[in-house]
Amino acid sequence: MPAVAGAGPALRMFDTATGQIRPITPGPTASLYVCGITPYDATHLGHAFTYLTFDLLQRSWLDAGHDVHYVQNVTDIDDPLLERAVARGEDWRVIAERETELFRHDMTALAVLPPANYRGAVEAIPSIAVYVEQLRVNGVVYQVDEDLYFDISQAPRFGEVSRWSEEHMLKVFAERGGDPERPGKRHPLDPLMWRAKRPDEPAWDTLLGHGRPGWHIECVAIALDDLGMSFDVQGGGNDLIFPHHEMGAAHAEAITGSWPYARHYVHVGMVGYEGHKMSKSRGNLVFVSRLLADGVDPNDLRLALVSHHYREDWEWTEADLAGARQRRDMWSIAANSGFTRGAGEVIDAIRSSLADDLDTTSAISAIDAWARGYEERSPGPRGDGELMRAAIDALLGVHLSRAD
Ligand code: 5CA
Ligand code: ZN
């Protein structure tokens, strides 16, 4: 990321747990955990929107002089992956490896700065087993048949991340991987921690016996091992607010006896397509790799996505891409023209906008106004265009074209 002279105001972001935009106050090293993909299908624009959001956050921290310890998981063992493997007649490991590779390739193409640690659920299994065993010994985890569940009634702060009513929780729990109806559970919302081996399912031999981990504990084990308790930001799409991040915070509190799990919960709006949230289960997907293979410039795609505020739920259309292409052309022409002025103030405006809950729409409007200024066709100060080029590259991750 190019260095840009100067500095912006301190970053403030919306925090789901408090419902407020409040300052994020990292130490010299900012810590970030973002929930990664379940690799059973290639990267769609919803995934890209989520990871671009946290890329803007990482860039903003780097610009402010912080080091960033960014950890991301890949859910390389879970029900949807196994279901896909059966449906396709492929080995689940082959699918996971292929789709993870494709995801990483797509992220690189979109100029997403990589996480420092990229962790698989499978590699975390020994650690997960130790945490679950500790909770079992403490009586917070109980057995249903051969499986293990977490007792939410023993999590005093349960509900403080989403702030949802129990009624609302119950409504979505089953849609998002939960099993409220299973007989033998103490509470319908209790989440699975460990699933004992079933015929035809992969399993790992651990101190909990043969089986595989539940979803939430996977992210908790990785986050606690790599970042410890009370890291700066837990991130993901807003479909992860409940149950995933609520359960994660409850698990982590039970394991460590402390709070908060994350100091800030940042959730990204859902990208829709053809009237519904873009999702692998519905199949209404626009893939990053497809667009790139069709010749779309990744800078245009990146600009199209970041033109939406990250908290907005929005619907992708072809017009997003056409608009971004036109805008990046306009910015490139301006940067190459020698007829622009005011880069310093515009860079201040970009930084202030981004510091205000990653307000990319205001940042982009400020750049638009600067770019339109070139139409006066009177020479501006030398280097103005180059300053803007570097700032747009560093802060938004968008490269402008050079004059031919
Ligand atoms: N592996 C889990 C997280 S531990 C998972 O949710 N995987 S995923 O592949 O379904 O989603 C990966 C990330 O993309 C998550 O942060 C999710 O919230 C986000 N995401 C999924 N669909 C969309 C969408 N349509 N719009 C925006 N973000 C999305
Ligand atoms: Zn996760």
XYZ file of C-alpha atoms and ligand atoms in Angstrom:
434
model
C 0.000 0.000 0.000
C 1.559 3.367 -0.985
C 2.263 5.730 1.914
C 0.315 8.986 1.805
C 1.615 12.025 3.660
C -0.495 13.330 6.527
C -3.056 11.628 8.717
C -6.808 11.587 9.167
C -9.061 11.758 12.211
C -9.483 8.737 14.501
C -11.698 6.002 13.120
C -15.266 5.588 14.357
C -17.462 2.684 13.341
C -20.906 1.322 13.998
C -20.841 -1.404 16.643
C -23.672 -3.939 16.540
C -23.446 -4.720 20.256
C -24.043 -1.132 21.364
C -26.004 0.041 18.337
C -23.781 3.093 18.114
C -21.080 4.609 15.983
C -18.201 4.851 18.402
C -14.414 5.202 18.259
C -12.327 2.119 17.604
C -9.318 2.451 19.882
C -6.631 -0.081 18.982
C -3.141 -0.094 20.449
C -0.081 0.035 18.188
C -1.228 -3.276 16.685
C -4.888 -3.386 15.729
C -6.470 -6.839 15.882
C -9.133 -8.047 13.495
C -10.938 -11.348 13.084
C -13.107 -11.731 10.001
C -15.203 -14.812 9.353
C -14.008 -16.427 6.153
C -15.752 -18.417 3.456
C -17.164 -21.896 3.532
C -15.401 -23.087 0.395
C -18.025 -25.038 -1.504
C -18.544 -22.503 -4.269
C -16.537 -19.673 -5.765
C -16.477 -16.088 -4.497
C -19.668 -14.173 -5.241
C -20.137 -10.411 -5.060
C -21.618 -10.639 -1.559
C -18.433 -12.237 -0.256
C -16.374 -9.689 -2.147
C -18.364 -6.804 -0.621
C -17.739 -8.145 2.876
C -13.986 -8.695 2.417
C -13.570 -5.339 0.657
C -15.136 -3.659 3.673
C -12.568 -5.147 6.022
C -9.861 -4.367 3.498
C -10.853 -0.705 3.756
C -10.644 -1.041 7.528
C -7.178 -2.611 7.338
C -6.035 0.122 4.921
C -7.413 2.820 7.174
C -5.495 1.395 10.163
C -2.294 1.074 8.127
C -2.732 4.652 6.923
C -3.041 5.731 10.567
C 0.291 4.060 11.341
C -0.971 0.909 13.089
C 0.286 -2.562 12.483
C -2.629 -4.872 11.802
C -2.988 -8.432 13.019
C -5.705 -9.690 10.729
C -6.931 -13.260 11.182
C -9.412 -14.983 8.901
C -10.678 -18.554 8.952
C -11.832 -20.841 6.212
C -14.630 -23.214 7.219
C -13.059 -26.151 5.430
C -15.287 -28.710 7.137
C -19.030 -28.172 7.578
C -22.402 -29.578 6.512
C -22.842 -27.544 3.304
C -19.432 -28.624 2.067
C -20.226 -32.297 2.697
C -23.642 -31.949 1.062
C -22.058 -30.404 -2.017
C -19.482 -33.165 -2.141
C -22.207 -35.833 -2.140
C -24.246 -33.948 -4.758
C -21.211 -33.610 -7.055
C -19.672 -36.982 -6.344
C -16.432 -35.245 -5.404
C -14.198 -35.522 -2.359
C -15.023 -32.693 0.072
C -11.295 -31.954 0.475
C -10.862 -31.468 -3.250
C -13.766 -28.999 -3.352
C -12.513 -27.116 -0.300
C -9.004 -26.800 -1.663
C -10.095 -25.752 -5.128
C -12.606 -23.152 -3.930
C -10.228 -21.752 -1.322
C -7.600 -21.289 -4.009
C -10.106 -19.579 -6.267
C -11.183 -17.295 -3.419
C -7.607 -16.283 -2.704
C -7.035 -15.635 -6.384
C -10.176 -13.469 -6.558
C -9.142 -11.494 -3.468
C -5.696 -10.868 -4.949
C -7.260 -9.688 -8.197
C -9.416 -7.258 -6.199
C -6.284 -5.922 -4.437
C -7.493 -7.113 -1.031
C -4.518 -7.065 1.348
C -4.269 -10.585 2.755
C -4.817 -11.487 6.417
C -1.677 -12.195 8.429
C -3.088 -15.582 9.497
C -5.372 -17.621 7.281
C -6.609 -20.598 9.262
C -8.530 -23.720 8.370
C -11.087 -25.245 10.708
C -9.505 -28.640 10.169
C -6.104 -27.496 11.393
C -7.804 -25.968 14.483
C -9.495 -29.223 15.561
C -6.963 -30.199 18.275
C -7.311 -26.758 19.847
C -11.111 -26.797 19.530
C -11.204 -30.148 21.336
C -9.227 -28.732 24.276
C -11.626 -25.783 24.662
C -14.725 -27.974 24.408
C -13.291 -30.450 26.912
C -12.626 -27.601 29.351
C -16.249 -26.447 29.039
C -17.483 -30.015 29.435
C -15.497 -30.424 32.649
C -16.971 -27.121 33.863
C -20.491 -28.347 33.137
C -21.255 -25.712 30.487
C -21.227 -28.322 27.740
C -23.558 -31.328 27.952
C -24.210 -34.444 25.986
C -27.147 -35.246 23.712
C -26.717 -38.791 22.463
C -23.035 -38.764 21.494
C -22.960 -35.068 20.544
C -22.025 -32.088 22.710
C -24.045 -28.897 23.172
C -23.385 -25.564 24.835
C -25.744 -24.535 27.649
C -26.673 -20.919 26.884
C -28.443 -20.535 30.234
C -24.954 -20.453 31.776
C -23.835 -17.557 29.567
C -24.812 -14.442 31.521
C -24.256 -12.046 28.641
C -26.039 -14.116 26.010
C -27.966 -11.731 23.769
C -25.686 -8.744 24.206
C -24.120 -8.947 20.749
C -27.280 -9.061 18.637
C -29.653 -7.555 21.238
C -32.361 -9.693 19.646
C -35.431 -11.024 21.453
C -35.571 -14.753 22.065
C -38.540 -14.916 19.718
C -36.521 -13.374 16.901
C -33.572 -15.667 17.666
C -35.796 -18.729 17.495
C -37.156 -17.630 14.140
C -33.804 -17.574 12.363
C -31.846 -20.187 14.316
C -32.967 -23.128 12.173
C -32.352 -21.229 8.916
C -28.801 -20.551 9.943
C -27.539 -23.982 10.832
C -29.249 -24.399 14.249
C -31.374 -27.362 15.373
C -33.998 -25.939 17.790
C -36.169 -29.067 17.583
C -33.655 -31.691 18.584
C -34.937 -33.693 21.555
C -32.714 -33.809 24.616
C -31.437 -30.240 24.395
C -31.811 -28.116 27.518
C -32.783 -25.042 25.480
C -33.841 -24.932 21.821
C -31.136 -22.332 21.065
C -28.265 -24.327 22.567
C -25.680 -24.671 19.787
C -23.775 -27.774 18.758
C -20.161 -27.860 19.928
C -19.090 -31.294 18.759
C -20.722 -33.753 16.398
C -19.821 -37.375 16.962
C -18.873 -39.393 13.920
C -21.709 -40.470 11.614
C -21.379 -43.158 8.984
C -20.021 -41.652 5.726
C -18.872 -38.443 7.399
C -15.281 -37.448 8.030
C -14.197 -37.434 11.675
C -11.101 -36.672 13.690
C -9.828 -38.604 16.642
C -9.554 -36.209 19.613
C -9.899 -36.234 23.375
C -13.650 -35.768 22.743
C -13.737 -38.974 20.734
C -14.274 -39.324 16.989
C -16.149 -36.436 15.433
C -16.010 -32.912 14.065
C -16.517 -29.451 15.523
C -19.579 -27.230 15.538
C -19.391 -24.005 13.590
C -19.165 -21.272 16.246
C -16.448 -22.850 18.371
C -14.270 -23.110 15.283
C -14.002 -19.333 14.944
C -13.665 -18.841 18.698
C -10.755 -21.280 18.990
C -8.924 -19.653 16.102
C -9.576 -16.113 17.379
C -8.523 -16.924 20.948
C -5.409 -18.801 19.821
C -4.253 -16.098 17.437
C -5.564 -12.861 18.968
C -6.650 -13.611 22.526
C -9.707 -12.208 24.265
C -10.962 -8.648 23.650
C -9.508 -8.096 20.218
C -10.491 -4.904 18.422
C -12.953 -5.964 15.736
C -14.982 -9.064 14.921
C -16.242 -8.792 11.373
C -18.539 -10.489 8.904
C -21.734 -10.036 6.972
C -24.864 -9.104 8.933
C -26.163 -12.650 8.453
C -23.570 -13.649 11.062
C -24.885 -11.403 13.862
C -27.030 -14.260 15.093
C -26.385 -17.026 15.866
C -22.723 -17.051 14.860
C -21.295 -14.008 16.606
C -23.703 -14.195 19.530
C -22.740 -17.820 20.195
C -19.075 -17.069 19.624
C -19.085 -14.372 22.303
C -20.900 -16.730 24.702
C -18.374 -19.534 24.070
C -15.423 -17.198 24.551
C -16.853 -15.765 27.769
C -17.359 -19.282 29.134
C -13.805 -20.275 28.184
C -11.979 -17.203 29.481
C -14.309 -15.868 32.165
C -13.917 -12.405 30.705
C -15.759 -9.961 28.451
C -15.953 -8.587 25.827
C -14.956 -11.134 23.230
C -14.523 -8.411 20.627
C -14.464 -4.721 21.479
C -16.381 -3.874 18.316
C -18.723 -5.965 16.139
C -18.781 -4.739 12.560
C -21.380 -6.198 10.200
C -21.713 -5.688 6.478
C -24.971 -5.363 4.543
C -26.167 -8.109 2.235
C -25.711 -7.882 -1.503
C -28.771 -9.092 -3.361
C -29.415 -10.114 -6.921
C -32.711 -10.612 -8.721
C -34.751 -9.812 -5.632
C -32.978 -11.941 -3.028
C -29.855 -12.010 -0.895
C -27.086 -13.490 -3.025
C -26.499 -16.894 -1.490
C -25.005 -20.201 -2.394
C -28.086 -21.989 -1.141
C -30.420 -19.977 -3.415
C -28.004 -20.035 -6.343
C -28.586 -16.424 -7.515
C -24.884 -15.760 -7.712
C -22.663 -13.406 -9.643
C -19.121 -14.697 -9.355
C -16.064 -12.483 -9.212
C -14.135 -14.998 -11.327
C -16.873 -14.992 -13.990
C -16.815 -11.208 -14.326
C -13.016 -11.146 -14.469
C -12.999 -13.922 -17.078
C -15.451 -11.817 -19.094
C -12.844 -9.068 -19.180
C -14.090 -6.793 -16.396
C -11.236 -4.732 -14.960
C -10.897 -5.673 -11.268
C -10.434 -1.987 -10.408
C -13.832 -1.211 -11.902
C -15.405 -4.082 -10.007
C -13.771 -2.972 -6.772
C -14.937 0.613 -7.287
C -18.463 -0.576 -8.119
C -18.650 -2.493 -4.836
C -17.095 0.114 -2.545
C -19.401 2.780 -3.997
C -22.057 1.334 -1.681
C -21.871 2.092 2.005
C -20.893 -1.094 3.801
C -23.931 -1.163 6.089
C -26.413 -0.903 3.243
C -28.314 -3.969 1.966
C -28.350 -3.441 -1.778
C -28.944 -5.150 -5.069
C -26.304 -5.675 -7.737
C -27.130 -4.624 -11.305
C -25.090 -4.197 -14.474
C -25.440 -0.444 -14.001
C -23.131 -0.626 -10.968
C -20.308 -1.773 -13.182
C -21.000 0.672 -16.000
C -21.114 3.533 -13.489
C -17.832 2.515 -11.907
C -16.110 2.171 -15.277
C -17.201 5.670 -16.252
C -16.155 7.099 -12.903
C -12.714 5.486 -12.941
C -12.189 6.780 -16.499
C -13.125 10.274 -15.343
C -10.764 10.055 -12.364
C -7.940 8.691 -14.539
C -8.343 11.432 -17.132
C -8.282 14.045 -14.378
C -5.212 12.512 -12.697
C -3.356 12.451 -16.020
C -4.434 15.912 -17.167
C -2.244 18.360 -15.245
C -5.403 20.475 -14.849
C -6.412 19.567 -11.307
C -5.854 21.246 -7.982
C -6.655 20.798 -4.324
C -5.361 17.237 -3.856
C -4.358 17.949 -0.245
C -7.850 19.029 0.796
C -9.475 16.194 -1.120
C -7.215 13.644 0.561
C -8.227 15.147 3.921
C -11.859 14.776 2.881
C -11.353 11.139 1.848
C -9.725 10.361 5.175
C -12.423 12.160 7.171
C -15.153 10.331 5.286
C -13.565 6.940 5.802
C -12.937 7.683 9.482
C -16.672 8.339 9.778
C -17.904 4.726 9.718
C -16.127 3.994 6.403
C -18.302 6.429 4.492
C -17.092 5.522 1.015
C -19.967 7.342 -0.684
C -18.808 10.720 0.680
C -15.184 9.906 -0.071
C -16.111 9.115 -3.670
C -18.201 12.290 -4.015
C -15.181 14.331 -2.911
C -13.033 12.657 -5.571
C -15.746 13.233 -8.193
C -15.792 16.951 -7.391
C -12.005 17.112 -7.652
C -12.006 15.226 -10.961
C -14.665 17.488 -12.465
C -12.425 20.473 -11.645
C -10.065 19.509 -14.468
C -12.617 20.720 -16.959
C -11.484 24.274 -16.258
C -8.420 23.317 -18.321
C -6.062 25.647 -16.555
C -2.834 24.047 -15.357
C -2.878 22.967 -11.716
C 0.052 22.485 -9.359
C 2.569 19.854 -10.443
C 2.051 16.474 -8.892
C -1.576 17.044 -7.940
C -2.770 14.117 -10.053
C -0.014 11.844 -8.727
C -0.939 12.645 -5.120
C -4.532 11.733 -5.821
C -3.536 8.598 -7.681
C -1.510 7.409 -4.667
C -4.254 8.288 -2.171
C -6.993 6.533 -4.171
C -4.720 3.527 -4.507
C -3.835 3.421 -0.791
C -7.163 4.293 0.804
C -9.670 2.804 -1.643
C -7.448 0.166 -3.267
C -8.376 1.393 -6.742
C -5.668 1.944 -9.384
C -6.221 4.667 -11.948
C -5.103 4.156 -15.535
C -2.070 5.941 -16.950
C -2.390 8.101 -20.057
C -1.553 6.091 -23.188
N -17.661 -19.707 6.947
C -18.728 -18.921 7.493
C -18.211 -17.876 8.466
S -17.232 -18.568 9.735
C -19.528 -18.247 6.395
O -20.474 -17.547 6.710
N -19.139 -18.493 5.142
S -19.885 -17.906 3.833
O -19.104 -18.396 2.711
O -21.254 -18.228 3.851
O -19.777 -16.361 3.906
C -18.518 -15.725 3.945
C -18.682 -14.267 4.346
O -19.413 -13.566 3.351
C -19.438 -14.082 5.654
O -18.859 -13.002 6.378
C -20.824 -13.722 5.199
O -21.495 -12.937 6.157
C -20.541 -12.934 3.946
N -21.648 -12.980 2.968
C -22.286 -14.089 2.511
N -23.251 -13.748 1.627
C -23.224 -12.388 1.524
C -23.969 -11.424 0.763
N -24.935 -11.788 -0.075
N -23.655 -10.112 0.916
C -22.658 -9.725 1.756
N -21.907 -10.596 2.485
C -22.197 -11.906 2.363
Zn -16.970 -17.411 11.699
